[in-house]
Coordinates of C-alpha atoms in Angstrom, one line a residue:
X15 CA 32.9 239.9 238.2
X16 CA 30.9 243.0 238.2
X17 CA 31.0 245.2 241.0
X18 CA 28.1 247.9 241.9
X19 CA 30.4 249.9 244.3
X20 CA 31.2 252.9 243.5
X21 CA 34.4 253.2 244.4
X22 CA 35.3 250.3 241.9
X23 CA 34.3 251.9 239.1
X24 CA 36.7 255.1 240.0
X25 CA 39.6 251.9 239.1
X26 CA 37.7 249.7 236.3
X27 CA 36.0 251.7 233.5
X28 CA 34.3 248.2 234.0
X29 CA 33.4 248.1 236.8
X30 CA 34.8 245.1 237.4
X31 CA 37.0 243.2 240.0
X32 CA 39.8 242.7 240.7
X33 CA 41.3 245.8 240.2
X34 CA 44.5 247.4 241.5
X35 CA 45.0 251.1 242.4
X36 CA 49.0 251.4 242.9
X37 CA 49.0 255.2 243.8
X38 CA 47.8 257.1 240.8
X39 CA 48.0 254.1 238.6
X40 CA 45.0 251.9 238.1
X41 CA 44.7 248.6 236.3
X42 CA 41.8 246.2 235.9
X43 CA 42.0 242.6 234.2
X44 CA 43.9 239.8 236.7
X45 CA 45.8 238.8 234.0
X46 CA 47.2 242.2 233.4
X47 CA 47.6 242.6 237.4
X48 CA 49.8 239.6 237.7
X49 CA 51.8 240.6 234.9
X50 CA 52.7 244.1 235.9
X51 CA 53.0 243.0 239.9
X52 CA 55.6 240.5 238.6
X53 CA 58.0 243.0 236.6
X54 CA 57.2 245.7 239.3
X55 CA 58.6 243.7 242.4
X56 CA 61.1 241.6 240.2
X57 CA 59.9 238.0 240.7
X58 CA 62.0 235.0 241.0
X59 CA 62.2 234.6 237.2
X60 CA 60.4 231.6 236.8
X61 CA 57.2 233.1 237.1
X62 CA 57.4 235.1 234.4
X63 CA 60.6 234.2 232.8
X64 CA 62.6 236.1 231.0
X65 CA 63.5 233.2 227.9
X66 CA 61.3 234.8 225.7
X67 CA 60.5 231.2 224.5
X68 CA 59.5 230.7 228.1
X69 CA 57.8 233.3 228.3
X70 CA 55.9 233.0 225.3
X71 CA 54.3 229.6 226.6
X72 CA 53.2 231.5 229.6
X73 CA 51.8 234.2 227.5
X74 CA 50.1 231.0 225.0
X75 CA 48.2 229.4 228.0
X76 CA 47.1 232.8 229.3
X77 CA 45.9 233.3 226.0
X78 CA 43.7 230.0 225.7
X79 CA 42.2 230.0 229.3
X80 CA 40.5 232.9 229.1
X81 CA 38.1 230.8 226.1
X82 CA 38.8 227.3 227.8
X83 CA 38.9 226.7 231.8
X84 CA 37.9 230.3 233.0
X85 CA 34.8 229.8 229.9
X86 CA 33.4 226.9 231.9
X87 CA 34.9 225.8 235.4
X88 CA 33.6 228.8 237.2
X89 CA 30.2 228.4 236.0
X90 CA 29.9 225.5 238.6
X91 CA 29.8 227.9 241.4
X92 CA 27.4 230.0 239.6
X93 CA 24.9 227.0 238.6
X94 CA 25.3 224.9 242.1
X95 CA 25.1 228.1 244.6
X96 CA 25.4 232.1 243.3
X97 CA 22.6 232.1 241.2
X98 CA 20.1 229.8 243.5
X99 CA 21.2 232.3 245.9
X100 CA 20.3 235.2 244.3
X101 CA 16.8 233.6 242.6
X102 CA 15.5 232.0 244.9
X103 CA 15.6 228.7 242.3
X104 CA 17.9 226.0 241.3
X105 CA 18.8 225.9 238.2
X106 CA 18.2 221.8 236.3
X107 CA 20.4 219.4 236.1
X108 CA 21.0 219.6 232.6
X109 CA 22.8 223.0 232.8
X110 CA 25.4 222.0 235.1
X111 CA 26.0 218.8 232.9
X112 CA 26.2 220.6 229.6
X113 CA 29.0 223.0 231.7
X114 CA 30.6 220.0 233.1
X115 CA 30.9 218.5 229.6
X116 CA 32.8 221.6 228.1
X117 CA 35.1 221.8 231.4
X118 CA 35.6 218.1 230.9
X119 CA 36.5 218.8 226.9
X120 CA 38.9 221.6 228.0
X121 CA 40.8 219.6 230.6
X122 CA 41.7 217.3 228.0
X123 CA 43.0 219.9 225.9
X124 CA 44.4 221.6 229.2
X125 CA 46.4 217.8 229.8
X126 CA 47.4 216.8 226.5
X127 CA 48.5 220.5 224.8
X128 CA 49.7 222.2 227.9
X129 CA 50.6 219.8 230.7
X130 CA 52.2 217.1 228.6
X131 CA 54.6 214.9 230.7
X132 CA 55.7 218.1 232.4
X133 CA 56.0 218.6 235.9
X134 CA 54.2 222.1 235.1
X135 CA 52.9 224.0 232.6
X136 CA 55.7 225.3 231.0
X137 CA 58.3 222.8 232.3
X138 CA 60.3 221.8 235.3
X139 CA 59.0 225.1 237.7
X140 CA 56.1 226.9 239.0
X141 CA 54.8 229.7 236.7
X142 CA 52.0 232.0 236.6
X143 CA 50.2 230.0 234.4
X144 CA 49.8 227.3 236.9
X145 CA 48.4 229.8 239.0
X146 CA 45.9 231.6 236.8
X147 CA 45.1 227.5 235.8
X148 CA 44.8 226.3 239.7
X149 CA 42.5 229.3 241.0
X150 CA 40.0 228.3 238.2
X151 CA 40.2 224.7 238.7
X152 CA 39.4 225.0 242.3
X153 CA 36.1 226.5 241.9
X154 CA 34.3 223.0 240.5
X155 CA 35.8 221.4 243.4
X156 CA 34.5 224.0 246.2
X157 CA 30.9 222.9 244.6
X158 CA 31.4 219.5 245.2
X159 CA 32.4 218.7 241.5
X160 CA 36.0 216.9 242.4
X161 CA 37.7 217.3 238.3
X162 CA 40.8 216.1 239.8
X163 CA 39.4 212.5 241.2
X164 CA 39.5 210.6 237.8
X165 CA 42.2 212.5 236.3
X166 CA 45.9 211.3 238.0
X167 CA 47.8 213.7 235.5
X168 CA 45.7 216.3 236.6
X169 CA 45.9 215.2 240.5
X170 CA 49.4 215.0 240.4
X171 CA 49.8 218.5 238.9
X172 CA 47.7 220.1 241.5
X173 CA 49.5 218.3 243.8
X174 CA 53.0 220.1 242.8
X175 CA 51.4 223.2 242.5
X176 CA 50.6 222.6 245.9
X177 CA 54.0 222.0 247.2
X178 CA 55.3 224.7 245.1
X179 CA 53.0 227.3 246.6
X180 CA 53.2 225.6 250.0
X181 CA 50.3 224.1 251.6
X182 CA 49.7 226.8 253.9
X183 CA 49.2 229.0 251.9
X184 CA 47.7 227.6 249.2
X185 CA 44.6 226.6 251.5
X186 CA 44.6 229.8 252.9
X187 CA 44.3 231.5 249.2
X188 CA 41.4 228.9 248.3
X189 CA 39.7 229.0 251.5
X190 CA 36.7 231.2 250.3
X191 CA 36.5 229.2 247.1
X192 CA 36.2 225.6 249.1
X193 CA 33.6 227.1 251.6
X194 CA 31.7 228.2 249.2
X195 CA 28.6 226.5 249.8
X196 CA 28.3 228.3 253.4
X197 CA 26.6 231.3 251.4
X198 CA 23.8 229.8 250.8
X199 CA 22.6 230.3 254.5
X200 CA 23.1 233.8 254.3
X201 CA 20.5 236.3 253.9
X202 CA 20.7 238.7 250.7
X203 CA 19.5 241.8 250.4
X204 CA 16.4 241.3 248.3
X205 CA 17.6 245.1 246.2
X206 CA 20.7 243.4 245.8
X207 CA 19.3 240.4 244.5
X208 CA 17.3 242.1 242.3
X209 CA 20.1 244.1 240.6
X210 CA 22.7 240.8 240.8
X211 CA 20.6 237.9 239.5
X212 CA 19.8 239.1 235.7
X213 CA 23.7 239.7 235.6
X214 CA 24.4 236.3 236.6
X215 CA 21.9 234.9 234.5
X216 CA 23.3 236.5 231.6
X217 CA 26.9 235.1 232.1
X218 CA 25.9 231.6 232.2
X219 CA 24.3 232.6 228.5

């Protein structure tokens, strides 16, 4: 998301996060970060593999989440905690159901295009897709929407992803996402709120 410090912008024209500064080199976009950290520290290949075939079905999820999951599952956090945070007012009902009915239209896509009968997204191993997916996914369930609970395809494919990653791990990456909801006791800068609200308002737009 957008970033006000400084020092950000010096790394994304954008100022935007994430970001990666790798000496003189600098690189915004996640997707873009996890593609050039992969080929710089030669990752185990199924990651990123090098079957261009393979590869091209990473590349062809990448492609749609951008438009599909990342379009809708993080806007649970935003609805059910950043942006009563930052106003001061919840936001009605009938925004997070409208957002939980496009999520729920892209998981179907998500299960039936991409996951398949496949143990992952682009077969039998781990790739980045499944990571770029899971991190997204997560989100809904931080907020106390649990996508995964009527969906056993989908609960089963997390699970792996788990195991894959290795639990550890996994909960230790997702660990701000699930205790997310802790924020809203903290106190904001009302300057910050000022400039941060209309921004977060206009993503949910």
């Amino acid at each position: 998301g957008p970033s006000n410090n400084e020092g950000a912008g010096k790394v994304s024209l954008l100022k935007k996060v994430p970001a990666l500064k790798d000496g003189d080199f600098t690189l915004a976009e996640c997707t873009a970060i996890l593609l050039y950290l992969s080929r710089k520290y030669n990752t185990p290949d199924h990651w990123y593999p090098s079957d261009i075939q393979k590869r091209a079905r990473v590349d062809e999820y990448l492609s749609w989440h951008h438009t599909n999951i990342r379009a809708n599952a993080p806007k649970t956090m935003w609805i059910k905690v950043l942006i009563p945070l930052f106003t001061g007012q919840p936001l009605p009902s009938e925004k997070l159901q409208e957002v939980m009915e496009g999520l729920s239209t892209s998981l179907k896509q998500f299960e039936e295009r991409f996951l398949q009968d496949k143990a992952f997204i682009i077969g039998s191993e781990i790739s980045l897709a499944d990571l770029v997916a899971i991190v997204e996914l997560m989100q809904p369930v931080g907020v106390g929407c649990d996508i995964f609970e009527d969906r056993p395809r989908l609960r089963e494919w997390r699970q792996r992803v788990e195991d894959a990653v290795g639990k550890e791990l996994f909960f230790q990456a997702h660990e701000m996402i699930l205790n997310i909801k802790e924020l809203s006791n903290i106190q904001i800068d009302p300057q910050l709120k000022e400039q941060l609200a209309p921004v977060l308002m206009k993503m949910l737009k």
